[in-house]
Amino acid sequence: MERPGPSEVTGSEASGPDPQLAVTMGFTGFGKKARTFDLEAMFEQTRRTAVERSRKTLEAREKEEEMNREKELRRQNEDSEPTSSGSHVVRDRSKSSSRDTSSSESEESSDSSDDELIGPPLPLKMMQEPSNHMEEDILGPLPPPLYEEVEEDDDDDGDSEEEENPVQKIPDSHEITLKHGTKTVSALGLDPSGARLVTGGYDYDVKFWDFAGMDASFKAFRSLQPCECHQIKSLQYSNTGDMILVVSGSSQAKVIDRDGFEVMECIKGDQYIVDMANTKGHTAMLHTGSWHPKIKGEFMTCSNDATVRTWEVENPRKQRSVFKPRTMQGKKVIPTTCTYSRDGNLIAAACQNGSIQIWDRNLTVHPKFHYKQAHDPGTDTSCVAFSYDGNVLASRGGDDTLKLWDIRQFNKPLFSASDLPTMFPMTDCCFSPDDKLIVTGTSVQRGCGSGKLVFFERRTFQRVYEIDITDASVVRCLWHPKLNQIMVGTGNGLAKVYYDPNKSQRGAKLCVVKTQRKAKQAETLTQDYIITPHALPMFREPRQRSTRKQLEKDRLDPLKSHKPEPPVAGPGRGGRVGTHGGTLSSYIVKNIALDKTDDSNPREAILRHAKAAEDNPYWVSPAYSKTQPKTMFAQVESDDEEAKNEPEWKKRKI
């Protein structure tokens, strides 16, 4: 069958597409003319729209400038003529702009009537916005909309108000009290996430507090004494939060994990070596310690042996590097506190002669900065802290002062505040999370007032705020940047947490909402207790708090962890007798063990050897060879006969 030519198409086929074909193929539109797109026309339309938007933006800016000028004129209370002229100018400009707009619309309508637009339909906004052919020179990226500028101006005004009042950011509306003990809380540590708080004191105890696990009773979930009978001086979580650096009054710092188990202990140095750089560790009491902010596993300690040492957790047998503070005359001087800079490239230490010395972390010989009279000589500078931007250093001196230093110009202090009494060698100072405030605590004698937390503005160093903590000294203070909560350690064994429900996150807010768990009532016995001496607390053996810790101790005990020795195969060795009798000693031992002769009747035991003695006399027979050559034995008689025949002298003797 031949295919029909174009002239042979029927009238039904020419009139429209076959409906049966549409049903078969699943879509319609056969036979329609395809729409064409003119790219040049689309680009031209886009250019016109951009020109029109730029023109409108410029007009809006001019109007805004005119309005600002008008406001300034009103504030200055000038004559009404400039104001009216300004308003006329605004009206004239608005009228002219409306004319221009109307003219552009008329031109566009005329253009649109002449030239039909080919291509996809334009967006609704582009169709509504008129185009202008006169201003084709203004091209490029569009400026931001006007409303965004207004919002930014409002934000700037709000920021300026907050800068004027940094006190509003202090979270002190609410507080909780954690009872550590009865003695001074000399150390505080909070992990980077803010989930756990650790406290240490003069009572040798280190207590762990979990905000998410505590209820309203505020009880610690663990308490231990990692350094035995040494006071705890510093506690700090690592930058990863999995380890805690414990610095006590001993010469060996310890690192424990989050659960309190020991990870490593620094080695003690040789105290008889003169050059402290040649020893493997500290030889005198420690003062404080600090983790490196960037490198995992590196920390630093300072000691009474006049050295600052850096360590690595993987190598507890020797320090990484040694820094030796010196006076201007080259003599030894004891560092009382030390810290890393925020980037970890600098190490700062304050010494007993009042100087502050800063080293490059990789250069241990000479300090990079050295200010010899930062505080009064003979006083213990208790804290040095870097700001978050890393340019400013704050020092809390034992001369009752707080000073601010710029490390870029380390020749004199920027500011100094006095009348801040301190009686503890670990009184803290720290920066607020936004670097606008500096916080420190004050000390008081017992019964002579209350310790305070004092806030200074960094820009002017004015005392802007104070918080009365308790009727004891304020020793430690810590402002966590994520939680926005302030932790305070006091001289009467309390640790307080200050927070604001609106400004703070998590932390103390998690435990205050939990109700206190009811204690389970124990069953009472009707009978009276019988108290034995070993039941009294003074005679009781100490109870192990942790099963894992007891297992570790038992493993170190050679008696408890002694493995049973297997049986010896072959000849004996190591002082042990073999089982097969390979040696004389083992043969004798074996025969002795197998000899089961009954020696219960001594007469029979002796007469058993009578024949051997008669054949080979050696002991008894030679002694009687002359007096009684022939052996004679007594006759055995009954008891009655023996008593009758017994001589008189025996009777008398009896």
XYZ file of C-alpha atoms in Angstrom:
654
model
C 0.000 0.000 0.000
C 1.404 3.352 -1.040
C 1.741 6.295 1.345
C -0.400 9.231 0.336
C 1.323 12.416 -0.646
C 0.726 15.829 0.850
C -1.857 16.660 -1.768
C -3.832 13.545 -0.963
C -4.498 14.318 2.712
C -8.152 14.033 3.535
C -10.215 16.831 4.913
C -10.598 15.255 8.350
C -6.824 14.951 8.687
C -6.253 18.527 7.587
C -8.889 19.914 9.895
C -7.209 18.682 13.125
C -5.224 15.944 14.876
C -6.562 12.492 15.137
C -8.247 12.026 18.579
C -7.482 8.326 18.484
C -3.753 9.111 18.201
C -3.892 11.322 21.297
C -5.508 8.524 23.274
C -2.882 6.054 22.117
C 0.149 8.261 22.808
C -1.120 9.538 26.145
C -0.756 13.265 25.454
C -2.317 15.877 23.197
C -1.018 18.855 21.291
C -0.329 17.267 17.921
C -0.405 19.661 15.039
C -0.047 22.865 17.114
C 2.546 25.439 16.244
C 5.576 25.454 18.615
C 6.301 28.645 20.509
C 9.523 30.439 19.675
C 11.812 32.386 22.070
C 13.717 35.525 21.150
C 16.715 35.729 23.510
C 17.712 39.227 22.440
C 14.272 40.515 23.297
C 14.377 38.805 26.702
C 17.805 40.316 27.501
C 16.566 43.751 26.436
C 13.530 43.443 28.691
C 15.728 42.402 31.645
C 18.063 45.367 31.053
C 15.142 47.767 31.010
C 13.831 46.339 34.271
C 17.243 46.725 35.961
C 17.511 50.341 34.784
C 14.084 51.131 36.146
C 14.865 49.571 39.536
C 18.114 51.507 39.815
C 16.315 54.733 39.059
C 13.682 54.048 41.699
C 16.346 53.192 44.276
C 18.169 56.463 43.619
C 14.939 58.394 43.979
C 14.212 56.648 47.282
C 17.687 57.561 48.587
C 17.258 61.173 47.574
C 13.930 61.271 49.377
C 15.495 59.743 52.484
C 18.294 62.337 52.440
C 15.736 65.108 52.125
C 13.801 63.722 55.086
C 16.959 63.552 57.197
C 17.802 67.143 56.341
C 14.311 68.169 57.270
C 14.611 66.420 60.671
C 17.936 68.104 61.356
C 16.440 71.457 60.539
C 13.566 70.832 62.939
C 15.920 69.816 65.717
C 17.963 72.926 65.340
C 14.773 74.991 65.737
C 15.565 77.127 62.738
C 13.118 79.296 60.845
C 10.114 77.775 59.243
C 11.077 78.989 55.795
C 13.845 76.454 55.163
C 11.524 73.748 56.415
C 8.722 74.799 54.114
C 11.139 75.126 51.224
C 12.463 71.688 52.038
C 8.911 70.316 52.055
C 8.187 72.089 48.742
C 11.325 70.539 47.362
C 10.148 67.149 48.469
C 6.729 67.732 46.913
C 8.242 69.035 43.689
C 10.541 66.065 43.510
C 7.687 63.703 44.173
C 5.620 65.389 41.483
C 8.471 65.258 39.005
C 9.049 61.613 39.809
C 5.349 60.885 39.257
C 5.505 62.676 35.916
C 8.524 60.721 34.895
C 6.803 57.547 35.909
C 3.675 58.370 33.953
C 5.709 59.366 30.890
C 7.714 56.131 31.082
C 4.483 54.178 31.346
C 3.065 55.918 28.304
C 6.268 55.247 26.362
C 6.251 51.621 27.379
C 2.624 51.254 26.418
C 3.389 52.752 23.020
C 6.356 50.440 22.597
C 4.336 47.465 23.642
C 1.634 48.383 21.139
C 4.178 48.564 18.318
C 6.302 45.530 19.182
C 4.694 42.320 20.328
C 6.690 40.428 22.970
C 7.693 36.957 21.875
C 8.640 34.271 24.412
C 7.430 33.035 27.775
C 5.253 35.379 29.831
C 7.091 37.711 32.172
C 6.688 37.501 35.947
C 3.890 39.490 37.409
C 6.198 41.946 39.179
C 8.191 42.621 35.990
C 5.023 43.221 34.013
C 3.788 45.703 36.596
C 7.090 47.613 36.855
C 7.538 50.182 34.087
C 10.779 50.509 32.107
C 12.627 53.680 31.198
C 14.634 54.088 27.987
C 16.191 57.386 29.016
C 18.378 56.078 31.853
C 20.297 53.288 30.185
C 23.651 54.318 31.699
C 22.875 52.963 35.206
C 23.796 49.288 35.171
C 25.323 46.859 37.685
C 24.329 45.104 40.902
C 21.387 46.575 42.732
C 21.867 48.206 46.164
C 20.136 46.559 49.136
C 16.499 47.443 49.688
C 15.626 50.400 51.846
C 13.795 48.440 54.504
C 16.898 46.336 55.211
C 18.908 49.504 55.800
C 16.299 50.683 58.250
C 16.421 47.357 60.133
C 20.219 47.494 60.269
C 20.065 50.987 61.667
C 17.676 49.757 64.338
C 20.032 46.874 65.174
C 22.939 49.289 65.445
C 20.942 51.421 67.835
C 20.181 48.339 69.944
C 23.832 47.314 69.956
C 24.881 50.760 71.011
C 22.414 50.630 73.884
C 23.798 47.263 74.974
C 27.339 48.581 74.702
C 26.338 51.427 76.937
C 24.894 48.969 79.482
C 26.986 45.781 79.612
C 25.608 45.170 83.105
C 22.358 43.974 81.571
C 24.116 40.849 80.294
C 25.172 39.693 83.787
C 23.133 36.566 84.689
C 22.499 37.131 88.391
C 18.735 36.950 88.758
C 18.766 33.394 90.165
C 21.270 31.254 92.062
C 21.724 27.738 93.397
C 24.077 26.616 96.179
C 26.139 23.422 96.027
C 27.566 22.347 99.374
C 31.065 20.997 98.794
C 32.144 20.733 102.440
C 33.186 22.896 105.376
C 36.558 24.122 104.097
C 37.578 26.484 101.314
C 36.591 25.624 97.741
C 39.945 26.304 96.107
C 39.330 24.865 92.623
C 36.520 24.923 90.059
C 36.274 23.263 86.674
C 33.506 23.115 84.081
C 33.650 20.991 80.953
C 33.385 22.713 77.541
C 29.794 21.594 77.005
C 28.730 22.790 80.463
C 27.245 19.454 81.527
C 29.470 18.690 84.533
C 31.039 20.780 87.270
C 33.970 19.608 89.387
C 34.990 21.237 92.692
C 38.036 20.775 94.895
C 38.946 22.178 98.290
C 41.242 22.296 101.259
C 39.578 19.113 102.568
C 41.427 17.088 99.861
C 38.104 16.093 98.238
C 37.160 16.404 94.578
C 33.415 16.257 93.898
C 31.593 15.785 90.613
C 28.260 17.478 89.874
C 26.081 16.573 86.896
C 23.502 19.253 86.092
C 21.381 16.942 83.972
C 21.387 14.169 86.591
C 20.862 16.281 89.731
C 17.541 17.113 91.271
C 16.577 19.924 93.622
C 18.635 18.359 96.424
C 21.868 19.391 94.592
C 23.999 16.422 95.639
C 27.273 15.374 94.038
C 27.224 12.015 92.301
C 30.875 11.212 93.118
C 33.496 12.219 95.680
C 37.117 11.109 95.826
C 40.573 12.095 97.055
C 42.913 11.761 94.073
C 45.932 13.310 95.830
C 45.438 11.757 99.286
C 46.429 14.332 101.933
C 47.268 17.279 99.642
C 45.073 20.326 99.183
C 43.530 20.722 95.748
C 44.781 23.921 94.077
C 43.530 23.742 90.507
C 41.038 21.723 88.452
C 40.516 22.158 84.735
C 38.788 20.159 82.006
C 40.664 19.543 78.762
C 39.461 21.170 75.558
C 37.778 17.884 74.603
C 36.154 17.433 78.024
C 37.315 13.828 78.525
C 40.146 14.514 81.030
C 40.652 16.663 84.131
C 43.962 18.156 85.249
C 44.348 17.954 89.043
C 47.019 20.180 90.634
C 47.553 19.779 94.376
C 50.134 20.695 96.979
C 52.342 17.796 95.950
C 55.034 17.929 93.287
C 53.200 15.572 90.923
C 50.203 16.622 88.870
C 47.575 14.043 87.948
C 45.175 13.593 85.067
C 41.888 11.778 85.723
C 39.031 10.921 83.393
C 35.420 12.114 83.611
C 34.568 9.360 86.123
C 37.496 10.061 88.445
C 39.842 7.213 87.462
C 43.497 8.043 87.103
C 44.862 8.406 83.566
C 48.446 9.468 84.312
C 50.653 10.955 87.024
C 53.646 13.153 86.323
C 57.022 11.889 87.453
C 58.876 13.498 90.349
C 62.254 15.057 89.582
C 65.600 14.655 91.312
C 65.855 17.357 93.979
C 69.647 17.009 94.282
C 70.331 18.284 90.763
C 71.146 21.986 90.656
C 69.955 22.743 87.108
C 66.216 22.109 87.092
C 66.254 21.726 83.303
C 68.083 18.413 83.721
C 65.427 16.810 85.917
C 62.461 14.871 84.529
C 59.812 16.555 86.688
C 59.005 19.025 89.435
C 60.803 18.715 92.755
C 58.675 21.037 94.918
C 55.059 21.991 95.613
C 52.862 22.877 92.642
C 50.863 26.095 92.330
C 48.571 25.798 89.315
C 48.167 24.209 85.894
C 46.457 24.770 82.562
C 45.519 22.776 79.443
C 46.638 23.840 75.983
C 43.595 25.371 74.219
C 44.313 23.767 70.834
C 46.562 20.705 71.204
C 44.921 17.657 72.779
C 46.846 16.051 75.626
C 49.262 18.921 76.373
C 49.194 20.845 79.650
C 51.409 23.055 81.783
C 52.287 23.323 85.497
C 54.331 25.718 87.624
C 56.054 24.901 90.903
C 58.127 26.138 93.809
C 61.231 24.740 92.111
C 61.262 27.941 89.983
C 60.186 26.250 86.751
C 57.225 26.125 84.391
C 56.954 22.759 82.642
C 54.825 21.531 79.771
C 53.714 17.887 79.637
C 52.055 15.389 77.336
C 49.560 12.818 78.583
C 51.145 10.102 76.443
C 54.573 10.647 78.069
C 54.267 10.914 81.868
C 57.903 9.913 82.486
C 59.401 13.221 81.348
C 58.262 16.778 80.692
C 58.080 18.198 77.169
C 59.886 21.503 77.843
C 61.092 23.618 80.776
C 60.784 27.399 81.216
C 62.934 28.975 83.946
C 61.800 32.442 85.102
C 64.646 34.751 86.053
C 65.039 38.168 87.592
C 66.790 40.978 85.736
C 69.996 39.901 87.510
C 69.581 36.296 86.328
C 68.545 34.803 89.677
C 65.844 32.187 90.178
C 62.331 33.363 90.920
C 59.276 31.255 91.790
C 56.252 31.429 89.433
C 52.932 31.539 91.297
C 50.546 31.207 88.345
C 50.689 30.422 84.636
C 48.387 30.213 81.631
C 48.279 29.768 77.856
C 47.155 32.443 75.418
C 43.926 31.822 73.510
C 45.776 30.555 70.434
C 48.260 28.572 72.542
C 51.362 30.242 71.091
C 52.285 32.190 74.252
C 52.890 31.117 77.856
C 52.463 33.736 80.598
C 53.642 33.391 84.202
C 53.545 35.743 87.188
C 56.360 35.491 89.734
C 56.930 36.254 93.411
C 59.154 39.251 92.652
C 56.142 41.003 91.086
C 57.145 40.411 87.465
C 55.085 39.026 84.581
C 57.012 37.055 81.965
C 55.661 35.805 78.636
C 57.435 33.226 76.457
C 56.950 31.905 72.996
C 55.793 28.309 73.428
C 58.583 26.969 71.215
C 61.395 29.183 72.611
C 62.260 28.365 76.216
C 65.407 30.424 76.704
C 64.467 34.107 76.866
C 60.999 35.541 77.507
C 59.347 37.458 74.717
C 57.897 40.042 77.146
C 59.129 40.848 80.625
C 57.686 43.512 82.919
C 59.624 43.462 86.170
C 57.333 45.450 88.504
C 53.829 44.477 87.495
C 52.848 44.002 91.157
C 54.501 44.562 94.511
C 57.524 42.311 95.122
C 56.991 39.594 97.704
C 53.287 39.203 96.958
C 51.812 36.187 95.227
C 50.055 37.088 91.973
C 47.144 34.679 92.045
C 45.893 34.754 88.453
C 46.723 35.854 84.910
C 44.070 35.513 82.188
C 44.007 36.373 78.481
C 40.984 38.000 76.860
C 39.073 36.147 74.160
C 40.564 38.342 71.414
C 44.051 37.502 72.735
C 45.335 41.094 72.927
C 44.714 41.916 76.594
C 46.036 40.259 79.742
C 44.463 40.660 83.186
C 46.502 40.036 86.354
C 45.143 39.623 89.893
C 47.877 40.590 92.327
C 48.475 39.777 95.944
C 48.832 43.531 96.534
C 44.996 43.850 96.361
C 45.009 45.150 92.778
C 43.660 44.121 89.393
C 45.568 45.319 86.328
C 44.973 45.238 82.609
C 47.817 44.903 80.079
C 48.082 45.184 76.303
C 50.623 42.592 75.159
C 51.275 44.598 71.987
C 52.587 47.442 74.172
C 53.799 45.640 77.247
C 55.565 48.572 78.882
C 52.885 49.808 81.265
C 49.412 48.714 82.408
C 46.387 50.046 80.592
C 44.308 50.291 83.767
C 44.686 49.452 87.431
C 42.075 48.972 90.151
C 42.908 48.815 93.850
C 41.071 48.141 97.108
C 40.379 44.505 96.177
C 41.532 42.528 99.238
C 42.692 38.959 98.704
C 43.922 36.386 101.212
C 44.170 33.282 99.035
C 46.923 32.364 96.569
C 44.378 31.262 93.961
C 41.928 34.202 93.768
C 40.583 34.278 90.221
C 39.856 36.870 87.560
C 38.181 36.190 84.218
C 36.626 37.895 81.195
C 32.963 37.857 80.240
C 32.048 35.893 77.088
C 31.697 39.128 75.076
C 35.045 40.518 76.376
C 33.392 43.654 77.743
C 33.605 42.895 81.485
C 36.281 41.611 83.867
C 35.264 39.722 87.014
C 37.159 39.042 90.233
C 36.392 38.230 93.862
C 37.310 39.838 97.174
C 38.311 38.309 100.495
C 37.139 39.208 103.995
C 37.992 38.145 107.505
C 35.544 35.806 109.182
C 32.684 37.795 110.625
C 33.862 41.080 109.065
C 31.464 41.463 106.164
C 30.691 39.537 103.009
C 32.784 38.581 100.025
C 31.853 40.208 96.749
C 32.044 39.483 93.062
C 33.180 42.717 91.399
C 32.637 43.572 87.717
C 34.801 46.050 85.804
C 34.122 47.441 82.350
C 37.050 46.636 80.083
C 36.893 49.840 78.018
C 36.944 52.301 80.942
C 37.846 49.938 83.829
C 35.126 51.384 86.030
C 33.535 49.290 88.760
C 30.091 48.878 87.238
C 28.506 46.123 89.348
C 28.895 44.068 92.534
C 27.259 40.928 93.881
C 27.310 40.040 97.580
C 28.024 36.313 97.587
C 28.200 35.161 101.218
C 29.741 36.002 104.599
C 33.077 34.500 103.503
C 35.773 35.172 100.941
C 35.222 34.707 97.216
C 38.101 32.553 95.992
C 37.219 31.166 92.581
C 35.032 32.560 89.785
C 34.245 31.105 86.385
C 32.043 32.557 83.609
C 31.145 29.860 81.096
C 30.715 31.232 77.553
C 28.187 28.650 76.341
C 25.967 28.474 79.419
C 26.286 32.187 80.260
C 26.378 31.222 83.945
C 28.802 32.282 86.673
C 30.269 29.708 89.086
C 31.758 30.951 92.373
C 33.806 29.090 95.004
C 33.798 30.520 98.531
C 35.862 30.225 101.669
C 33.144 28.480 103.686
C 32.853 25.386 101.495
C 30.086 26.511 99.133
C 29.961 26.575 95.335
C 27.311 28.928 93.940
C 25.935 29.079 90.418
C 24.355 32.331 89.157
C 22.107 32.217 86.106
C 19.248 34.012 84.343
C 16.351 31.953 82.902
C 16.174 34.215 79.839
C 19.868 34.795 79.156
C 21.378 31.468 80.278
C 21.350 28.073 78.618
C 21.032 24.631 80.243
C 23.366 24.138 83.250
C 21.599 24.992 86.486
C 18.293 25.422 84.657
C 18.126 21.646 84.158
C 18.271 20.655 87.819
C 16.160 23.352 89.483
C 13.017 22.136 87.738
C 13.387 18.565 89.038
C 11.649 17.719 92.278
C 13.656 16.182 95.067
C 13.436 12.422 95.216
C 11.872 10.966 98.323
C 14.141 8.805 100.424
C 13.039 5.201 100.794
C 11.878 4.376 104.313
C 13.883 1.535 105.802
C 12.084 -1.205 107.726
C 12.531 -0.723 111.469
C 13.358 -3.640 113.739
C 11.332 -4.174 116.864
C 14.254 -5.663 118.789
C 16.993 -3.568 120.285
C 20.272 -3.359 118.461
C 23.191 -5.329 119.866
C 26.253 -3.152 119.364
C 29.482 -5.079 119.096
C 32.886 -3.349 119.174
C 33.568 -4.003 115.490
C 30.189 -2.569 114.545
C 31.196 0.899 115.709
C 32.366 3.309 112.974
C 35.817 3.730 114.510
C 36.496 -0.023 114.230
C 34.898 -0.547 110.829
C 37.014 -1.256 107.802
C 36.770 1.441 105.138
C 34.162 0.618 102.554
C 35.279 0.724 98.951
C 33.314 3.263 96.950
C 34.104 1.690 93.607
C 34.350 -1.987 92.670
C 36.517 -1.199 89.678
C 39.008 0.661 91.810
C 39.217 -2.279 94.265
C 39.817 -4.686 91.405
C 42.654 -2.516 90.135
C 44.242 -2.495 93.596
C 43.868 -6.280 93.907
C 45.539 -6.700 90.556
C 48.569 -4.762 91.835
C 48.739 -6.867 95.020
C 51.203 -9.767 94.394
C 49.501 -12.031 96.926
C 45.919 -11.591 95.785
C 46.777 -11.710 92.108
C 49.155 -14.738 92.386
C 48.457 -17.334 89.738
C 48.470 -20.978 90.935
C 51.600 -22.802 89.754
C 51.056 -25.763 87.434
C 52.422 -29.203 88.405
C 56.071 -29.786 87.646
C 56.734 -32.135 84.759
C 59.986 -34.061 84.848
C 62.745 -33.234 87.355
C 62.100 -30.496 89.884
C 63.223 -26.898 89.260
C 63.133 -23.620 91.093
C 63.156 -25.283 94.516
C 60.208 -27.503 93.668
C 60.374 -31.344 93.830
C 59.527 -33.281 90.707
C 56.702 -35.801 90.748
C 58.570 -38.671 89.014
C 61.442 -39.072 91.525
C 64.199 -38.081 89.117
C 66.472 -36.905 91.949
C 67.521 -38.354 95.285
C 65.560 -35.815 97.264
C 62.403 -36.522 95.311
C 62.963 -40.292 95.806
C 63.324 -39.879 99.573
C 60.305 -37.618 99.782
C 58.298 -40.102 97.784
C 59.290 -43.046 99.966
C 58.626 -41.129 103.161
C 55.196 -40.249 101.850
C 54.505 -43.914 100.994
C 55.825 -45.328 104.339
C 52.727 -45.930 106.360
C 54.209 -48.042 109.274
C 52.187 -47.877 112.431
C 54.401 -46.711 115.312
C 51.671 -46.614 117.895
C 53.333 -49.499 120.046
C 56.876 -48.413 121.005
C 57.912 -51.887 122.333
C 57.150 -53.580 119.073
C 58.863 -50.777 117.204
C 62.065 -51.370 119.210
C 61.996 -55.192 119.111
C 61.590 -55.013 115.373
C 65.300 -54.139 115.205
C 66.447 -56.788 117.829
C 67.717 -59.337 115.317
C 69.707 -56.709 113.385
C 71.254 -55.457 116.650
C 72.175 -58.997 117.707
C 73.851 -59.803 114.407
C 75.696 -56.501 114.231
C 75.994 -55.023 117.717
C 77.100 -51.407 117.582
C 75.507 -49.280 120.327
C 74.374 -51.197 123.399
C 76.263 -54.606 123.358
C 79.854 -53.164 123.302
C 79.061 -51.157 126.456
C 78.197 -54.351 128.380
C 80.850 -56.612 126.817
C 82.935 -56.793 129.988
C 80.339 -56.670 132.779
C 77.597 -58.726 131.113
C 78.916 -60.546 128.047
C 75.787 -62.677 127.818
C 72.576 -60.680 127.588
C 70.034 -61.415 130.263
C 66.456 -60.153 130.120
C 64.209 -59.725 133.115
C 61.361 -62.185 133.500
C 57.922 -60.769 132.989
C 55.666 -61.371 135.938
C 52.207 -60.373 136.855
C 51.633 -57.277 138.838
C 50.814 -59.099 142.119
C 53.840 -61.342 141.955
C 56.058 -58.469 141.056
C 54.834 -56.546 144.061
C 55.588 -59.495 146.430
C 59.076 -60.132 145.104
C 59.991 -56.492 145.046
C 62.887 -55.604 147.366
C 62.371 -53.474 150.444
C 64.503 -50.620 149.244
C 62.276 -50.229 146.181
C 59.195 -50.235 148.321
C 60.673 -47.550 150.488
C 61.594 -45.540 147.445
C 58.157 -45.813 146.091
